[in-house]
Tab-separated table of C-alpha atoms in Angstrom:
chain	number	residue	atom	x	y	z
W	462	MET	CA	33.039	-19.360	0.727
W	463	GLU	CA	30.969	-21.106	-1.942
W	464	GLN	CA	32.261	-20.550	-5.470
W	465	SER	CA	29.714	-19.710	-8.144
W	466	ALA	CA	29.860	-19.244	-11.901
W	467	PRO	CA	30.777	-15.741	-13.043
W	468	HIS	CA	27.850	-13.355	-13.325
W	469	VAL	CA	26.631	-12.477	-16.802
W	470	ASN	CA	24.336	-9.469	-17.267
W	471	SER	CA	21.167	-11.316	-18.179
W	472	PHE	CA	19.173	-8.157	-18.917
W	473	ASP	CA	21.619	-7.173	-21.649
W	474	ALA	CA	21.184	-10.652	-23.114
W	475	MET	CA	17.385	-10.382	-23.033
W	476	LEU	CA	17.433	-7.002	-24.768
W	477	ALA	CA	19.834	-8.376	-27.387
W	478	ALA	CA	17.513	-11.348	-27.984
W	479	THR	CA	14.736	-8.987	-29.074
W	480	ALA	CA	16.804	-7.446	-31.889
W	481	PRO	CA	15.395	-9.613	-34.718
W	482	LEU	CA	11.793	-9.412	-33.463
W	483	ASP	CA	9.048	-7.097	-34.647
W	484	PRO	CA	7.743	-4.659	-32.023
W	485	ILE	CA	4.460	-5.642	-30.405
W	486	ALA	CA	1.395	-3.404	-30.449
W	487	THR	CA	0.974	-2.356	-26.818
W	488	ALA	CA	-1.893	-0.494	-25.175
W	489	VAL	CA	-0.275	1.875	-22.681
W	490	VAL	CA	-2.882	2.507	-20.007
W	491	HIS	CA	-3.217	6.096	-18.786
W	492	PRO	CA	0.332	7.369	-19.505
W	493	CYS	CA	-0.383	10.683	-17.820
W	494	ASP	CA	2.905	11.255	-16.029
W	495	ALA	CA	6.459	11.675	-17.233
W	496	ALA	CA	7.748	8.279	-16.033
W	497	SER	CA	5.114	6.166	-17.776
W	498	LEU	CA	5.160	8.163	-21.016
W	499	ILE	CA	8.962	8.229	-21.185
W	500	GLY	CA	9.070	4.480	-20.471
W	501	ALA	CA	6.664	3.742	-23.320
W	502	LEU	CA	8.576	5.949	-25.753
W	503	GLU	CA	11.949	4.472	-24.829
W	504	ALA	CA	10.528	0.986	-25.379
W	505	ARG	CA	9.329	2.237	-28.766
W	506	ASP	CA	12.767	3.628	-29.591
W	507	LYS	CA	14.313	0.228	-28.756
W	508	THR	CA	11.771	-1.348	-31.196
W	509	LEU	CA	10.261	-3.405	-28.364
W	510	ILE	CA	6.718	-2.053	-28.646
W	511	THR	CA	4.489	0.076	-30.842
W	512	PRO	CA	2.649	2.132	-28.213
W	513	ILE	CA	-1.043	2.921	-28.396
W	514	LEU	CA	-1.599	5.628	-25.794
W	515	VAL	CA	-4.905	5.186	-23.963
W	516	GLY	CA	-6.069	7.998	-21.674
W	517	PRO	CA	-7.140	11.651	-21.544
W	518	GLU	CA	-5.706	13.011	-24.784
W	519	ASP	CA	-5.222	16.550	-23.484
W	520	ARG	CA	-3.291	15.349	-20.429
W	521	ILE	CA	-1.086	13.020	-22.462
W	522	LYS	CA	-0.225	15.802	-24.906
W	523	ALA	CA	0.427	18.198	-22.017
W	524	VAL	CA	2.900	15.780	-20.405
W	525	ALA	CA	4.623	15.271	-23.751
W	526	ALA	CA	4.922	19.051	-24.247
W	527	GLU	CA	6.236	19.621	-20.705
W	528	GLU	CA	8.885	16.898	-21.093
W	529	GLY	CA	9.790	17.696	-24.684
W	530	LEU	CA	8.673	14.261	-25.888
W	531	ASN	CA	7.767	13.481	-29.483
W	532	ILE	CA	4.506	11.551	-29.740
W	533	ASP	CA	3.817	12.457	-33.369
W	534	GLY	CA	2.393	9.548	-35.307
W	535	LEU	CA	1.295	7.576	-32.239
W	536	ASP	CA	-2.305	6.472	-31.918
W	537	ILE	CA	-4.061	8.067	-28.943
W	538	ILE	CA	-7.338	6.582	-27.712
W	539	ASP	CA	-9.091	9.284	-25.716
W	540	ALA	CA	-10.524	8.136	-22.365
W	541	LYS	CA	-11.808	10.495	-19.700
W	542	HIS	CA	-10.276	8.922	-16.590
W	543	SER	CA	-8.147	6.005	-15.396
W	544	HIS	CA	-10.975	3.456	-15.111
W	545	ALA	CA	-12.102	4.272	-18.642
W	546	SER	CA	-8.495	4.023	-19.832
W	547	ALA	CA	-8.164	0.491	-18.427
W	548	GLN	CA	-11.440	-0.597	-20.000
W	549	ALA	CA	-10.516	0.900	-23.370
W	550	ALA	CA	-7.084	-0.758	-23.320
W	551	VAL	CA	-8.610	-4.157	-22.585
W	552	ARG	CA	-11.088	-3.598	-25.399
W	553	LEU	CA	-8.182	-3.018	-27.815
W	554	VAL	CA	-6.826	-6.450	-26.904
W	555	ARG	CA	-10.211	-8.115	-27.349
W	556	GLU	CA	-10.503	-6.454	-30.776
W	557	GLY	CA	-7.087	-7.800	-31.784
W	558	LYS	CA	-5.513	-4.344	-31.976
W	559	ALA	CA	-3.071	-4.776	-29.074
W	560	GLN	CA	-0.778	-7.688	-28.190
W	561	ALA	CA	0.154	-6.529	-24.682
W	562	LEU	CA	-0.775	-4.071	-21.938
W	563	MET	CA	1.541	-1.626	-20.176
W	564	LYS	CA	0.472	0.056	-16.935
W	565	GLY	CA	0.840	3.820	-16.776
W	566	ALA	CA	-0.023	6.351	-14.079
W	567	LEU	CA	-2.844	4.490	-12.346
W	568	HIS	CA	-3.238	1.915	-9.606
W	569	THR	CA	-2.617	-1.746	-10.381
W	570	ASP	CA	-6.105	-2.579	-9.072
W	571	GLU	CA	-7.651	-0.382	-11.758
W	572	VAL	CA	-5.838	-2.219	-14.534
W	573	MET	CA	-6.477	-5.676	-13.107
W	574	SER	CA	-10.164	-5.066	-12.397
W	575	ALA	CA	-10.681	-4.451	-16.116
W	576	VAL	CA	-8.519	-7.448	-17.028
W	577	VAL	CA	-10.319	-9.933	-14.755
W	578	ASP	CA	-13.864	-8.860	-15.627
W	579	LYS	CA	-15.766	-12.087	-16.348
W	580	VAL	CA	-17.603	-10.636	-19.353
W	581	THR	CA	-15.351	-8.018	-20.941
W	582	GLY	CA	-11.921	-8.930	-19.532
W	583	LEU	CA	-8.983	-11.028	-20.656
W	584	ARG	CA	-9.394	-14.200	-18.597
W	585	THR	CA	-8.252	-17.597	-19.834
W	586	GLU	CA	-8.525	-21.049	-18.268
W	587	ARG	CA	-5.197	-20.340	-16.544
W	588	ARG	CA	-5.032	-18.360	-13.303
W	589	MET	CA	-3.181	-15.060	-13.717
W	590	SER	CA	0.053	-14.570	-11.801
W	591	HIS	CA	2.991	-12.184	-11.622
W	592	VAL	CA	6.599	-13.170	-12.285
W	593	PHE	CA	9.542	-11.027	-11.215
W	594	VAL	CA	12.647	-11.516	-13.342
W	595	LEU	CA	15.764	-10.483	-11.437
W	596	ASP	CA	19.348	-9.941	-12.500
W	597	VAL	CA	21.136	-10.622	-9.199
W	598	PRO	CA	24.847	-9.675	-9.117
W	599	THR	CA	25.676	-12.711	-6.947
W	600	TYR	CA	23.764	-15.256	-9.065
W	601	PRO	CA	25.023	-16.496	-12.432
W	602	LYS	CA	21.754	-16.377	-14.368
W	603	PRO	CA	18.280	-14.786	-14.412
W	604	LEU	CA	16.184	-15.611	-11.352
W	605	LEU	CA	12.398	-15.737	-11.670
W	606	ILE	CA	10.309	-15.240	-8.506
W	607	THR	CA	6.593	-15.886	-8.357
W	608	ASP	CA	3.973	-14.933	-7.245
W	609	ALA	CA	4.752	-11.684	-5.476
W	610	ALA	CA	1.991	-9.382	-6.703
W	611	ILE	CA	-1.329	-11.046	-7.608
W	612	ASN	CA	-2.339	-14.162	-5.637
W	613	ILE	CA	-2.275	-13.556	-1.886
W	614	PHE	CA	-2.758	-17.072	-0.471
W	615	PRO	CA	-2.821	-19.413	-3.488
W	616	ASP	CA	-4.133	-22.940	-3.027
W	617	LEU	CA	-2.606	-26.003	-4.675
W	618	MET	CA	-4.345	-25.681	-8.037
W	619	VAL	CA	-3.604	-21.960	-8.254
W	620	LYS	CA	0.047	-22.738	-7.464
W	621	ALA	CA	0.074	-25.203	-10.349
W	622	ASP	CA	-0.934	-22.376	-12.701
W	623	ILE	CA	1.610	-20.044	-11.082
W	624	VAL	CA	4.352	-22.598	-11.763
W	625	GLN	CA	3.230	-23.211	-15.341
W	626	ASN	CA	3.114	-19.488	-16.110
W	627	ALA	CA	6.663	-19.045	-14.828
W	628	ILE	CA	7.942	-22.054	-16.787
W	629	GLU	CA	6.511	-20.635	-20.001
W	630	LEU	CA	8.171	-17.275	-19.391
W	631	ALA	CA	11.462	-19.074	-18.761
W	632	HIS	CA	11.044	-20.846	-22.107
W	633	ALA	CA	10.422	-17.484	-23.793
W	634	ILE	CA	13.705	-16.068	-22.491
W	635	GLY	CA	15.620	-19.097	-23.710
W	636	VAL	CA	15.708	-21.494	-20.733
W	637	GLU	CA	14.792	-24.809	-22.348
W	638	GLU	CA	14.094	-26.815	-19.176
W	639	PRO	CA	13.928	-24.462	-16.192
W	640	LYS	CA	14.704	-25.772	-12.729
W	641	VAL	CA	11.880	-24.853	-10.356
W	642	ALA	CA	12.365	-24.636	-6.583
W	643	ILE	CA	9.137	-24.773	-4.568
W	644	LEU	CA	9.985	-22.806	-1.431
W	645	SER	CA	8.986	-23.284	2.177
W	646	ALA	CA	10.663	-22.821	5.564
W	647	LEU	CA	12.310	-26.244	5.458
W	648	GLU	CA	13.169	-29.024	3.055
W	649	THR	CA	11.124	-31.863	4.547
W	650	ILE	CA	7.389	-32.502	4.468
W	651	TYR	CA	5.786	-31.354	7.704
W	652	PRO	CA	1.958	-31.329	7.788
W	653	LYS	CA	1.789	-28.421	10.231
W	654	ILE	CA	3.372	-26.261	7.487
W	655	PRO	CA	0.924	-26.693	4.572
W	656	SER	CA	3.325	-25.233	1.996
W	657	THR	CA	5.600	-28.249	2.441
W	658	VAL	CA	2.759	-30.616	1.557
W	659	GLU	CA	1.710	-28.476	-1.415
W	660	ALA	CA	5.318	-28.376	-2.656
W	661	ALA	CA	5.460	-32.162	-2.639
W	662	ALA	CA	2.107	-32.351	-4.435
W	663	LEU	CA	3.314	-29.925	-7.134
W	664	CYS	CA	6.349	-32.122	-7.746
W	665	LYS	CA	4.118	-35.164	-8.133
W	666	MET	CA	1.834	-33.204	-10.479
W	667	ALA	CA	4.900	-32.580	-12.649
W	668	ASP	CA	5.679	-36.316	-12.557
W	669	ARG	CA	2.149	-37.009	-13.806
W	670	GLY	CA	2.227	-34.411	-16.594
W	671	GLN	CA	-0.111	-31.914	-14.926
W	672	ILE	CA	2.742	-29.388	-14.968
W	673	THR	CA	5.083	-29.553	-17.955
W	674	GLY	CA	8.292	-28.076	-19.307
W	675	GLY	CA	10.408	-27.835	-16.162
W	676	VAL	CA	12.187	-29.820	-13.449
W	677	LEU	CA	10.546	-29.318	-10.049
W	678	ASP	CA	11.826	-29.939	-6.536
W	679	GLY	CA	10.376	-29.044	-3.173
W	680	PRO	CA	9.889	-28.279	-0.486
W	681	LEU	CA	13.178	-26.394	-0.395
W	682	ALA	CA	14.273	-23.667	1.972
W	683	PHE	CA	15.667	-20.579	0.254
W	684	ASP	CA	19.281	-21.445	1.014
W	685	ASN	CA	18.896	-24.947	-0.405
W	686	ALA	CA	17.303	-23.587	-3.568
W	687	ILE	CA	20.115	-21.212	-4.463
W	688	SER	CA	23.138	-22.889	-2.845
W	689	ARG	CA	24.477	-26.316	-3.793
W	690	LYS	CA	26.667	-26.226	-0.685
W	691	ALA	CA	23.653	-25.730	1.599
W	692	ALA	CA	21.765	-28.524	-0.166
W	693	ASP	CA	24.724	-30.903	0.136
W	694	ALA	CA	24.939	-30.190	3.859
W	695	LYS	CA	21.320	-31.331	4.187
W	696	GLY	CA	21.849	-34.379	1.977
W	697	ILE	CA	19.491	-33.161	-0.746
W	698	ASN	CA	20.179	-35.006	-3.988
W	699	SER	CA	18.483	-33.119	-6.813
W	700	PRO	CA	19.404	-31.170	-9.959
W	701	VAL	CA	17.546	-28.071	-8.711
W	702	PRO	CA	19.445	-26.809	-5.624
W	703	GLY	CA	22.099	-24.257	-6.520
W	704	GLU	CA	20.781	-24.207	-10.105
W	705	ALA	CA	17.240	-22.872	-9.636
W	706	ASP	CA	15.851	-20.726	-12.450
W	707	ILE	CA	12.488	-20.187	-10.747
W	708	LEU	CA	11.639	-19.687	-7.083
W	709	VAL	CA	7.983	-20.342	-6.233
W	710	ALA	CA	7.012	-18.612	-2.993
W	711	PRO	CA	4.435	-20.133	-0.622
W	712	ASP	CA	2.376	-16.910	-0.667
W	713	LEU	CA	2.444	-13.327	-1.886
W	714	GLU	CA	4.002	-11.894	1.280
W	715	ALA	CA	6.957	-14.259	1.150
W	716	GLY	CA	7.461	-13.740	-2.582
W	717	ASN	CA	7.326	-9.978	-2.290
W	718	MET	CA	9.819	-9.951	0.577
W	719	ILE	CA	12.255	-12.227	-1.277
W	720	ALA	CA	12.143	-10.099	-4.412
W	721	LYS	CA	12.420	-6.756	-2.606
W	722	GLN	CA	15.279	-7.974	-0.398
W	723	LEU	CA	17.241	-9.082	-3.442
W	724	MET	CA	16.603	-5.710	-5.087
W	725	TYR	CA	17.452	-3.485	-2.141
W	726	LEU	CA	20.089	-5.544	-0.289
W	727	ALA	CA	21.726	-7.518	-3.101
W	728	GLY	CA	21.474	-4.822	-5.783
W	729	ALA	CA	19.326	-6.873	-8.138
W	730	ASP	CA	17.772	-5.232	-11.194
W	731	SER	CA	14.154	-6.219	-11.701
W	732	ALA	CA	11.512	-6.525	-14.371
W	733	GLY	CA	8.274	-8.452	-14.494
W	734	LEU	CA	5.058	-9.499	-16.158
W	735	VAL	CA	1.586	-10.688	-15.334
W	736	LEU	CA	0.874	-13.897	-17.241
W	737	GLY	CA	-2.155	-16.128	-17.655
W	738	ALA	CA	-4.296	-13.480	-19.361
W	739	ARG	CA	-4.828	-13.351	-23.123
W	740	VAL	CA	-1.765	-11.107	-23.394
W	741	PRO	CA	1.215	-10.272	-21.160
W	742	ILE	CA	0.741	-7.305	-18.845
W	743	MET	CA	3.577	-4.991	-17.793
W	744	LEU	CA	2.792	-3.816	-14.261
W	745	THR	CA	5.670	-1.431	-13.799
W	746	SER	CA	5.693	0.624	-10.597
W	747	ARG	CA	6.153	4.369	-10.336
W	748	ALA	CA	9.384	3.566	-8.468
W	749	ASP	CA	10.743	1.511	-11.380
W	750	GLY	CA	13.555	2.999	-13.420
W	751	THR	CA	14.121	3.019	-17.152
W	752	LEU	CA	15.898	-0.355	-17.220
W	753	SER	CA	13.030	-2.084	-15.432
W	754	ARG	CA	10.493	-0.678	-17.885
W	755	LEU	CA	12.611	-1.592	-20.912
W	756	VAL	CA	13.276	-5.156	-19.777
W	757	SER	CA	9.614	-5.667	-18.853
W	758	ALA	CA	8.769	-4.617	-22.420
W	759	ALA	CA	11.425	-6.990	-23.748
W	760	LEU	CA	9.925	-9.834	-21.695
W	761	ALA	CA	6.487	-9.084	-23.129
W	762	GLN	CA	7.887	-9.002	-26.664
W	763	LEU	CA	9.720	-12.300	-26.160
W	764	MET	CA	6.584	-13.869	-24.643
W	765	VAL	CA	4.316	-12.736	-27.489
W	766	HIS	CA	6.688	-14.053	-30.163
W	767	HIS	CA	7.210	-17.294	-28.227
W	768	ASN	CA	3.433	-17.821	-28.106
W	769	LEU	CA	3.125	-17.029	-31.801
W	770	GLY	CA	5.783	-19.633	-32.511
W	771	GLN	CA	3.915	-22.191	-30.384
W	772	ASP	CA	0.685	-21.467	-32.254
W	773	LEU	CA	2.420	-22.188	-35.580
W	774	MET	CA	3.742	-25.572	-34.438
């Protein structure tokens, strides 16, 4: 059996890393159920965020009363329904009053439709993408998986943005030069499987400075990416196999399956962010527990402060 380094709880380390940082002003979109309101308040209590509650004021106050939650002193921006909540939250970012978004009790599509609006949204030159951050009990460090939630069939240039977004998040959590595995079904270039060709092109883009800040290798099958033994058996000589910090899936379906399998079969804890917009976006699911919501908030806080540091350089 392959020996690996002992597992260290990476989520505890991420939460500890936020201790010296100021909380970030966060527009919490439509926190009209117990899970989303409790998640926002627990992130507040951990000094990760300063929540601005955006949604129907009467409903928010009713949920707080039913759950015995203290929302005294929090700003509430009244919005009649979920679509209006998303639009108002995005407006807070554009006005410089919020540094991040947190999804509440509404569909992801409602949040993202307001974010991607070409006139009033939060677009940048970079394509938006989602990054799962997993704490896998059988892996010795955080494992980032992208994109499993936003881009369904990304082309080469979109994949370049997906990779760059993930590298920058890795930097924010303290990985100075993340190792990036570009995944496919096999480790050789085979034109009938386009993802193998795109993986090779992404590696060459990194060589030419079109993608920066990480070490890329691909195509790699999943086993080669996370197992040095498997890579050695195939004769793959690279610093990435067995040491990958980031797994880049060929498409959304593959990425989603990888992440969910690690969560439900390997017992991985998960958090995540959408990156590439003006601010990080926490797209927590109604199925996510407290830890997932807290670590997603910690990731957003680390990302905001990392970007502020970059702006000052």
